[in-house]
Short mmCIF file of C-alpha atoms in Angstrom, two decimals:
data_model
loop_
_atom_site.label_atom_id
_atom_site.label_comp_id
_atom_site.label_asym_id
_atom_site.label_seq_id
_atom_site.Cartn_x
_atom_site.Cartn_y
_atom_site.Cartn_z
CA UNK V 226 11.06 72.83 -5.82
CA UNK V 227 7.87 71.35 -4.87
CA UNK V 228 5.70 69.73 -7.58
CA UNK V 229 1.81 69.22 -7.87
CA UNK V 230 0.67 66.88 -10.94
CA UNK V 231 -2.17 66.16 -12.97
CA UNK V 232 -2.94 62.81 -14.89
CA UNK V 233 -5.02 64.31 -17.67
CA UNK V 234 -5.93 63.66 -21.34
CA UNK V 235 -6.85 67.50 -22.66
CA UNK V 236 -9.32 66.08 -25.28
CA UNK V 237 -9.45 68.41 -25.95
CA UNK V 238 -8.17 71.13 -23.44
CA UNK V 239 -11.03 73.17 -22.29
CA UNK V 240 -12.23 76.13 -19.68
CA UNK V 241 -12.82 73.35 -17.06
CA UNK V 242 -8.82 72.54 -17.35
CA UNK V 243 -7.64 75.96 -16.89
CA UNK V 244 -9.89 75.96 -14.01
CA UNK V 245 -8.30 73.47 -12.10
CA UNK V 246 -4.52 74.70 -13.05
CA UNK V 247 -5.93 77.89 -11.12
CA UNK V 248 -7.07 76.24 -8.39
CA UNK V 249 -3.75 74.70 -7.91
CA UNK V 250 -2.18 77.66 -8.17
CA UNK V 251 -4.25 79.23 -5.71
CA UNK V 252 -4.75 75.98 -2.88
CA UNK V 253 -1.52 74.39 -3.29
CA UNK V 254 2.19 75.53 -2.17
CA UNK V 255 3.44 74.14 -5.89
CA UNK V 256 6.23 75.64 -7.78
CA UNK V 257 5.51 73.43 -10.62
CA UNK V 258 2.43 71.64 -12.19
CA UNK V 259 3.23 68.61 -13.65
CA UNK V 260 0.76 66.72 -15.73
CA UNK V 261 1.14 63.23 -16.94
CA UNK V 262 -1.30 63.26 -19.92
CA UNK V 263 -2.46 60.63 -22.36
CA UNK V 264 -0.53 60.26 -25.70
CA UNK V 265 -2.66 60.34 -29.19
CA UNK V 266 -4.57 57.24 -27.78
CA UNK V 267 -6.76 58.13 -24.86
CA UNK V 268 -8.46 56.10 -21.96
CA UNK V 269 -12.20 55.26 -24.08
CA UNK V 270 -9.85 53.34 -26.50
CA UNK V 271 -10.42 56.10 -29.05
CA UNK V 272 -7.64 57.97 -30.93
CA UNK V 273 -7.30 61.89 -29.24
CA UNK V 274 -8.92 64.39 -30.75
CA UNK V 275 -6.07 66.09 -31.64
CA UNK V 276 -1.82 65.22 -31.32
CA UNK V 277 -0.29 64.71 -28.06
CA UNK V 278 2.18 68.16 -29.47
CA UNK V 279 -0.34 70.65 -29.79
CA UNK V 280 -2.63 69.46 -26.54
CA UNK V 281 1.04 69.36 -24.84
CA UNK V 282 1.23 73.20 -25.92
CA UNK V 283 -2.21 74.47 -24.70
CA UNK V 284 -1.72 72.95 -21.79
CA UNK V 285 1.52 75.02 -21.36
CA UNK V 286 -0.39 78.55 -22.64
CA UNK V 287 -2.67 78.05 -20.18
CA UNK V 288 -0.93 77.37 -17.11
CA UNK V 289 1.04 74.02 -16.73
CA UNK V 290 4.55 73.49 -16.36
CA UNK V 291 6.48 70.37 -17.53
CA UNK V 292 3.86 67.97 -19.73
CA UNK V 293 5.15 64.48 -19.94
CA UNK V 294 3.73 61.39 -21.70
CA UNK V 295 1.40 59.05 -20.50
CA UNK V 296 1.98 56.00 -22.78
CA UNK V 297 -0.15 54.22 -25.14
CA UNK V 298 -0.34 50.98 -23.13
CA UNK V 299 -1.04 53.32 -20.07
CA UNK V 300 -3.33 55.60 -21.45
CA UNK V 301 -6.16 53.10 -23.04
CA UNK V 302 -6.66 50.65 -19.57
CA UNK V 303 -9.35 50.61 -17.52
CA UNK V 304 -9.64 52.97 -15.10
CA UNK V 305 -7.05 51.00 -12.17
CA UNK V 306 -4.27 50.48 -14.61
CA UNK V 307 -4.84 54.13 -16.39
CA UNK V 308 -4.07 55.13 -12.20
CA UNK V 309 -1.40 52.99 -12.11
CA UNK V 310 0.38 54.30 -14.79
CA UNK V 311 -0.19 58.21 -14.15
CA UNK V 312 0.56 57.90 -10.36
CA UNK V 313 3.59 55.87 -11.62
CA UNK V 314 4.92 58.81 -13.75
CA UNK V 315 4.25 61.36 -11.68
CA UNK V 316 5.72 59.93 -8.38
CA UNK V 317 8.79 59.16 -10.89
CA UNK V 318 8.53 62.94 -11.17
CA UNK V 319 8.64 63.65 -7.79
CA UNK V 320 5.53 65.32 -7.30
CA UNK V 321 4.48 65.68 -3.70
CA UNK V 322 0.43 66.09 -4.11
CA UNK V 323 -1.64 65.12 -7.04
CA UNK V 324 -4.73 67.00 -8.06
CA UNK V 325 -7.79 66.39 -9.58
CA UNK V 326 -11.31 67.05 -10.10
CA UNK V 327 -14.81 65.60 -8.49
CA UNK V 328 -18.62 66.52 -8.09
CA UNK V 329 -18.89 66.45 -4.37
CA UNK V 330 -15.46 67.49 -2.41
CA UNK V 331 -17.51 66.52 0.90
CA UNK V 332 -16.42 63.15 0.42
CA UNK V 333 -13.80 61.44 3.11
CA UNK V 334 -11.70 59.43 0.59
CA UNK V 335 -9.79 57.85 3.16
CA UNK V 336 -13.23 56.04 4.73
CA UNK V 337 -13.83 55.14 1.30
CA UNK V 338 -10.60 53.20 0.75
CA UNK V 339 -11.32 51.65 4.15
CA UNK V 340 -14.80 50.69 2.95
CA UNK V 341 -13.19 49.16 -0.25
CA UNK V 342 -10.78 46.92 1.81
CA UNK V 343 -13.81 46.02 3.30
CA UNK V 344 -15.58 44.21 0.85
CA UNK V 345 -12.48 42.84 -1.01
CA UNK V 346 -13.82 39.26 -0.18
CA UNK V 347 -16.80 40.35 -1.26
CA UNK V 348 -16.31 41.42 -4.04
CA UNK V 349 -14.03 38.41 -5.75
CA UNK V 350 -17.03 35.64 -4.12
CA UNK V 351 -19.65 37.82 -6.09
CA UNK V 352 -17.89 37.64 -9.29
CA UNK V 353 -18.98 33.90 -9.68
CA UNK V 354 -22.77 35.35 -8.90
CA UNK V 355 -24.49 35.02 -12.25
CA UNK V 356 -26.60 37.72 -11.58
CA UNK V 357 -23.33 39.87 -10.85
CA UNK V 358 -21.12 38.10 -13.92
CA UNK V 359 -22.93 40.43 -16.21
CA UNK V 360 -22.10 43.56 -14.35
CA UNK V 361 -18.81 45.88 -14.53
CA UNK V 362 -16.55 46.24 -12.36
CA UNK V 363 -17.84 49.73 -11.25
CA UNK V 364 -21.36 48.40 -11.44
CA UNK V 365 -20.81 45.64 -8.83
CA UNK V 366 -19.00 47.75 -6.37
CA UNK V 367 -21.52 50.02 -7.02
CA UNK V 368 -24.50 47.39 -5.70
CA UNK V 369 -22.21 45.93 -2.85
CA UNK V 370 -21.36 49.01 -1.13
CA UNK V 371 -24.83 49.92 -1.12
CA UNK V 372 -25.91 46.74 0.30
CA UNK V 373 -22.91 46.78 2.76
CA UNK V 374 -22.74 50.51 4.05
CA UNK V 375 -26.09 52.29 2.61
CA UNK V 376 -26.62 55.14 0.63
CA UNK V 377 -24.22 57.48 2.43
CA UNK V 378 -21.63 55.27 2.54
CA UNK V 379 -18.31 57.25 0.55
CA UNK V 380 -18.30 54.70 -1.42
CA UNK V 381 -21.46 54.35 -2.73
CA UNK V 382 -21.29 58.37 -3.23
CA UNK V 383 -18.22 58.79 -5.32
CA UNK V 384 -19.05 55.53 -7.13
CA UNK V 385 -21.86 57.86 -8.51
CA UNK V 386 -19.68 59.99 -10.88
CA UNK V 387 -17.22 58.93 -13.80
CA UNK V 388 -14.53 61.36 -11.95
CA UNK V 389 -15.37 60.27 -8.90
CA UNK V 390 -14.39 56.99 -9.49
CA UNK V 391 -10.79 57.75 -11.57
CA UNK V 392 -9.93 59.88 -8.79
CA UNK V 393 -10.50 57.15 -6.48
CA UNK V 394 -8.31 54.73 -8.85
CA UNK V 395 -5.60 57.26 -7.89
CA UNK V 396 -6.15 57.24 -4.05
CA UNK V 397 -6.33 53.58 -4.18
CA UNK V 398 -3.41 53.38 -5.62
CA UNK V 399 -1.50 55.88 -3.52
CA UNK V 400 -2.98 54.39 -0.13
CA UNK V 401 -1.94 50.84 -1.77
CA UNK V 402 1.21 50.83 -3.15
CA UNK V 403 2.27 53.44 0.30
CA UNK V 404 2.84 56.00 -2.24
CA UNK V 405 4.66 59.45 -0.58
CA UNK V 406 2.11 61.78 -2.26
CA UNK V 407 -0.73 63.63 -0.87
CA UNK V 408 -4.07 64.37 -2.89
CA UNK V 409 -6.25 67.39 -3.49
CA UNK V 410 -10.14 67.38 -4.34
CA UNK V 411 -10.69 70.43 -6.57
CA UNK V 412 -14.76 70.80 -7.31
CA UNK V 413 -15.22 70.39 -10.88
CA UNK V 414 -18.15 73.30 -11.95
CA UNK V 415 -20.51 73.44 -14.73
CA UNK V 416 -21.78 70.65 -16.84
CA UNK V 417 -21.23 66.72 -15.62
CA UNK V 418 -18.56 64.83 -17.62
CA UNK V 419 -21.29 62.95 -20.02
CA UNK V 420 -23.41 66.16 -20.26
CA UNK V 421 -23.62 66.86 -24.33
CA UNK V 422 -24.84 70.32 -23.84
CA UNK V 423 -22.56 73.41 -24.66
CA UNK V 424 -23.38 76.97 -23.05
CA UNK V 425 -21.38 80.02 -23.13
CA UNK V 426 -21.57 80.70 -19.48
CA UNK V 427 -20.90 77.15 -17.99
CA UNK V 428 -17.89 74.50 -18.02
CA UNK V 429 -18.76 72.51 -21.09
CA UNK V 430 -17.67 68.91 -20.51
CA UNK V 431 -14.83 67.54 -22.63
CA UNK V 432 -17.38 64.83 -24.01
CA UNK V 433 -19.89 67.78 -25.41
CA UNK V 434 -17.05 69.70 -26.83
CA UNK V 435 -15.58 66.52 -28.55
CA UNK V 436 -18.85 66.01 -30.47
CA UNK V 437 -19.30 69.59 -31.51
CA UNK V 438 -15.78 69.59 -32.86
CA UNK V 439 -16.72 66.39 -35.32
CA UNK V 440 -19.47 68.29 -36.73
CA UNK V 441 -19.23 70.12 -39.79
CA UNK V 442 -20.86 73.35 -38.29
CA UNK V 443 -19.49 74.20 -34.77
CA UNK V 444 -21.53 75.54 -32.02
CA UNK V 445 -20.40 79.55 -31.52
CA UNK V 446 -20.17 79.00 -28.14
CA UNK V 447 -17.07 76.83 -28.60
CA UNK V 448 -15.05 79.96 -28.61
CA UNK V 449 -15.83 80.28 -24.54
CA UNK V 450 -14.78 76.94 -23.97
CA UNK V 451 -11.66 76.73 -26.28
CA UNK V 452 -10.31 80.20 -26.28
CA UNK V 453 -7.36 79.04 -29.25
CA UNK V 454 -10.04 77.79 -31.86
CA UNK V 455 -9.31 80.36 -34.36
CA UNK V 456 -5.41 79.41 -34.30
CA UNK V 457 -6.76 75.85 -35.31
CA UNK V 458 -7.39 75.38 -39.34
CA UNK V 459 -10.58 74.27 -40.70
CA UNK V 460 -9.48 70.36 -40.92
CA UNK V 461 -8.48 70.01 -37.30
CA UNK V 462 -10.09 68.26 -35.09
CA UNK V 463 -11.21 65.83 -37.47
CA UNK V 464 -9.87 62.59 -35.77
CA UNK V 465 -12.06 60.20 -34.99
CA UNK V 466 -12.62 56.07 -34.85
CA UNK V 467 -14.46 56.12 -38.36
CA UNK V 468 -11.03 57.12 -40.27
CA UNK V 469 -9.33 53.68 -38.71
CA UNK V 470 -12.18 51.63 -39.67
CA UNK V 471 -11.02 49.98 -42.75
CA UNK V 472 -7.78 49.79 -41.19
CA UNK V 473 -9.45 47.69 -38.53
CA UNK V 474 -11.39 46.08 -40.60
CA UNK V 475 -8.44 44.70 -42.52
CA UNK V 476 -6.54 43.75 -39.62
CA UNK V 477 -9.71 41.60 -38.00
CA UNK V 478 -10.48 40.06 -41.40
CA UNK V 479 -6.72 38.67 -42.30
CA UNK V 480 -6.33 37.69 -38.90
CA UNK V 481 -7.30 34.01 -37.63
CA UNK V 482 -8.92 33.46 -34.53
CA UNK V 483 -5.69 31.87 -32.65
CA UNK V 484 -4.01 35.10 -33.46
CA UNK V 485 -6.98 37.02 -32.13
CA UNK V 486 -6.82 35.39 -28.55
CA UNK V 487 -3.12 36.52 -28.44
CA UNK V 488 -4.40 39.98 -28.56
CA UNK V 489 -4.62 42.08 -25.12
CA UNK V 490 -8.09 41.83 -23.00
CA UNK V 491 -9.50 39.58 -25.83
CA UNK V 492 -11.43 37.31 -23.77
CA UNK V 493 -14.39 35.48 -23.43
CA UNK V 494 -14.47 34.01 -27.01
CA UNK V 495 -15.04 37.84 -28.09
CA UNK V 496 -12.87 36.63 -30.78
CA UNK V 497 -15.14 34.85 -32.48
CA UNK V 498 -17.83 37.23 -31.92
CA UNK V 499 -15.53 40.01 -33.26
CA UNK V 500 -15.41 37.45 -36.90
CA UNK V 501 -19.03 36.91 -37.07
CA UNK V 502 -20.29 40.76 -36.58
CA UNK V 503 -17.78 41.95 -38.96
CA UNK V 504 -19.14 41.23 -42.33
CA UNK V 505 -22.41 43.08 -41.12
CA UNK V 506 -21.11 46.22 -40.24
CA UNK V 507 -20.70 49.06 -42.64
CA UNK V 508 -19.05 51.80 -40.14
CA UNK V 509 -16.97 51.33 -36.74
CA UNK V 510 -19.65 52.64 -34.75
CA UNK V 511 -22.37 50.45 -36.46
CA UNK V 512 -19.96 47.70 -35.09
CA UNK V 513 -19.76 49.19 -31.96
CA UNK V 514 -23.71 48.78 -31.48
CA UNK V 515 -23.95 45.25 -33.10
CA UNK V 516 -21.33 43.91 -30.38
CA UNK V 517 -21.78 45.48 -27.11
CA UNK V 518 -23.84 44.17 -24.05
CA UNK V 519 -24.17 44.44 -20.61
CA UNK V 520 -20.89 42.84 -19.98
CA UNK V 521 -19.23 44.58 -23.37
CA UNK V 522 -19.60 48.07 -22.61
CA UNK V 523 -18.76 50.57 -25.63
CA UNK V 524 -15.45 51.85 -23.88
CA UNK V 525 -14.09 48.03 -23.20
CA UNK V 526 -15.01 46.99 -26.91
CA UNK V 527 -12.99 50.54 -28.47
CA UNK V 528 -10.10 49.74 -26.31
CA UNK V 529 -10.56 46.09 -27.41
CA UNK V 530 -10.90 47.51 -31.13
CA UNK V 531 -7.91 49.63 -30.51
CA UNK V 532 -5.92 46.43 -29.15
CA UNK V 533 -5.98 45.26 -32.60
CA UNK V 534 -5.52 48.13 -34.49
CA UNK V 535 -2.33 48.46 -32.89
CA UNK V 536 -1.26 44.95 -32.30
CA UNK V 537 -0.63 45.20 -28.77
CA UNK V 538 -0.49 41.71 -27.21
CA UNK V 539 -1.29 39.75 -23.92
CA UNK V 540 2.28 39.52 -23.69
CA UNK V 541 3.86 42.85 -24.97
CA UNK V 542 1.48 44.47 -21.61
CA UNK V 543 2.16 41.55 -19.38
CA UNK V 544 6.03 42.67 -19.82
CA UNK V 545 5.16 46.68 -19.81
CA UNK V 546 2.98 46.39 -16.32
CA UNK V 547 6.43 44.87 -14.77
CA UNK V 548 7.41 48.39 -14.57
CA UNK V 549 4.29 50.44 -15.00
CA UNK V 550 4.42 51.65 -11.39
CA UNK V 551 8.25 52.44 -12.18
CA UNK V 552 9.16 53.61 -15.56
CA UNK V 553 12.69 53.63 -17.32
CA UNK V 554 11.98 56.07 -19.47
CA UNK V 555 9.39 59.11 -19.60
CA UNK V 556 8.71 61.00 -23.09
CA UNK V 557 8.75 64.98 -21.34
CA UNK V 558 6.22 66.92 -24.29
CA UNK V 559 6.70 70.16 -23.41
CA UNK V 560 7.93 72.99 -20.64
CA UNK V 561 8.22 76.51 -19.63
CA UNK V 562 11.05 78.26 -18.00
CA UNK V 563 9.64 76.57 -14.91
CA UNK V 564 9.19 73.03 -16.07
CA UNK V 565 12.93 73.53 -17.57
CA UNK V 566 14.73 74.05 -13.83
CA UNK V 567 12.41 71.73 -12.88
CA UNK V 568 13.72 69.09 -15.08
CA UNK V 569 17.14 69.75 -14.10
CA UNK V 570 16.29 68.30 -10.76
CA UNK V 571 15.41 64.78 -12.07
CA UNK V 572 18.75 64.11 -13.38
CA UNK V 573 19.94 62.08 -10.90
CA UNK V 574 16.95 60.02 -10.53
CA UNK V 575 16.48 56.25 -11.86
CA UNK V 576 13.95 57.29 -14.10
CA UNK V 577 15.45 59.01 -17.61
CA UNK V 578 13.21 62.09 -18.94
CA UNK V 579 13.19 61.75 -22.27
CA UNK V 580 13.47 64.88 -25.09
CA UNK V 581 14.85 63.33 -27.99
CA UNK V 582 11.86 61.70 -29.82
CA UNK V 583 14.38 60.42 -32.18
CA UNK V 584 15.52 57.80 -29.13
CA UNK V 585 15.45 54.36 -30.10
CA UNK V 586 14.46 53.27 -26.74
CA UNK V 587 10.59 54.32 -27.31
CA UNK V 588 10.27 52.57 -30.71
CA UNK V 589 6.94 51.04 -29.73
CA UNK V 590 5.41 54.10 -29.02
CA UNK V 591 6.77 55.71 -32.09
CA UNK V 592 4.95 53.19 -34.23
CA UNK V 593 1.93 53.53 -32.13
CA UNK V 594 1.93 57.07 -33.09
CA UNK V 595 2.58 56.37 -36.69
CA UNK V 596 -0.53 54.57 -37.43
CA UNK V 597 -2.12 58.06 -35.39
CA UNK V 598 -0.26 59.87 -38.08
CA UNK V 599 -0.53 57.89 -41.19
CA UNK V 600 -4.73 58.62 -40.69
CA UNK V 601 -4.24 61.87 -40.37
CA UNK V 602 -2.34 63.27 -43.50
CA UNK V 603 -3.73 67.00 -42.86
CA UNK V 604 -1.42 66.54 -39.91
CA UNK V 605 1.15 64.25 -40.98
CA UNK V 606 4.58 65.19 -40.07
CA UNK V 607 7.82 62.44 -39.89
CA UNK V 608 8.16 61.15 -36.29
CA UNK V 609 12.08 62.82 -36.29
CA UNK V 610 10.71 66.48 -36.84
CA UNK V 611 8.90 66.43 -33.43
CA UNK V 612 10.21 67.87 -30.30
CA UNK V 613 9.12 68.92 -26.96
CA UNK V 614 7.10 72.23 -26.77
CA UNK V 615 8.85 74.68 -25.54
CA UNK V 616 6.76 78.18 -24.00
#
């Protein structure tokens, strides 16, 4: 059986995801669409809008196959280590092509790569630039391949769009790491990923849909856009950073500053930023603003945030990314009929699916998940009751 993946976080799952399972469907000689999405932590550092389960089984309704987990310390990196760790699961999952969505399929991905080798050099001597020191990542490639190739450069164009640029994480780190898996551009339609406008007639993007579903009175044109809303009660989709704040506030008061710095991708002496902001603040996202800069984007200070909400540790990722590219174990979510024979087939491999969520062998993950659950009593169930969705 021949397998076409997805690395995808359904936050939630929308039109514009039942779009591209289509597509697949339609370009692709795939028996099976496997997606490797993001658990109840997603890649903005924020908790998901709703549990892994139920995004797991709308994914299935709606055309996927075999849903398996993208883990916590996978799922809230930066965009090359977010690749890493989908490409990783999916090419444990033997998936011959991987799919996913951009604004301009005109792009040669294969020049840009080129282009990128290019200006390695470049890139690691500009990094001690102070003008560049106070730039992203994406933000100095951005500048440098427009100074080096020009405007029409592939580089410079996909560097132009947030999808653009995850879906060249995942080329990179095919053409990198010599990865046997090919790579389809489907066009994405409808409203750009940041867009915060909802219309009944277009692809709302998951970022306008997120925002409608926090507010107390939902845009009626949600119903286009998420065709299970009425199966949803009136409490769901209620998950947001503001419920862990006193949680996080907690954990960043009765912590010192030497146990701070042991925290992952606290750097910089945020630390002691991090102490002196915090008696100011009166909600996470009044924290948010009072922190952030050029160089402390909102998305790298929520996955910061979520670092220590969770405890996860400089070392406790320096030992996961050993086999990030290779994983022991994968936590399978859900499957159909399809995704079941196709499950079958990965028995003999190194890797060991996962449908027990009892196992002891993903403890971390299950207490990860805990602190997801713990917030949200309206959806509170005991780790031990879940088990893989089955359509």
């Amino acid at each position: 059986m021949k397998a076409c993946g997805i690395i995808a976080e359904y936050n939630p799952f929308h039109k514009g995801h039942h779009y591209q399972i289509e597509q697949i469907r339609k370009q692709t000689d795939a028996d099976v669409i496997v997606v490797a999405m993001s658990g109840n932590f997603v890649q903005r550092g924020e908790p998901a809008i709703e549990n892994k389960w139920h995004r797991a089984k709308m994914a299935l309704e709606n055309g996927a196959d075999l849903i398996l987990e993208l883990p916590t310390l996978s799922s809230t990196q930066a965009t090359d280590w977010f690749a890493a760790g989908g490409v990783g699961i999916l090419h444990a999952a033997k998936c011959h092509e991987i799919a996913f969505g951009v604004e301009d399929i005109r792009i040669d991905y294969q020049v840009a790569f080129e282009e990128w080798i290019t200006l390695q050099a470049r890139i690691k001597e500009d990094v001690t630039n102070d003008d560049m020191k106070s730039l992203t990542y994406a933000s100095r490639l951005t500048l440098i391949a427009k100074e080096s190739f020009g405007q029409n450069s592939p580089l410079y164009r996909l560097m132009q769009q947030p999808n653009q640029q995850l879906g060249f994480a995942y080329v990179k780190e095919i053409f990198s790491r010599n990865v046997p898996m090919k790579f389809l551009t489907i066009e994405r339609k409808g409203n750009g990923h940041l867009d915060a406008k909802i219309q009944d007639e277009q692809f709302a993007s998951g970022t306008a849909l997120r925002k409608q579903l926090l507010k107390p009175e939902r845009n009626p044109n949600l119903y286009a856009q998420l065709s299970y809303l009425e199966e949803i009660s009136s409490v769901a989709y209620r998950n947001h950073w503001e419920q862990y704040w006193l949680l996080l506030k907690y954990q960043l008061e009765r912590s010192s500053v030497e146990e701070l710095r042991n925290i992952y991708q606290m750097d910089e002496g945020i630390e002691y930023r991090l102490k002196k902001i915090l008696p100011q603040a009166n909600s996470f996202y009044n924290f948010i603003q009072l922190l952030k800069n050029k160089r402390w984007t909102w998305a790298r200070l929520q996955r910061l945030c979520l670092y220590v909400l969770l405890g996860i540790t400089k070392k406790q990722v320096e030992k996961y990314f050993e086999s990030i590219r290779k994983p022991n174990k994968v936590t399978v979510l859900g499957f159909n009929e399809r995704g079941r024979e196709y499950l079958k087939t990965l028995r003999e491999e190194k890797t060991e699916f996962i449908t027990n969520y009892a196992d002891s062998s993903i403890e971390t993950q299950k207490n990860f998940d805990n602190i997801y659950d713990i917030m949200n009593p309206s959806n509170y169930k005991s780790a031990q009751q879940f088990k893989p969705e089955i359509k």
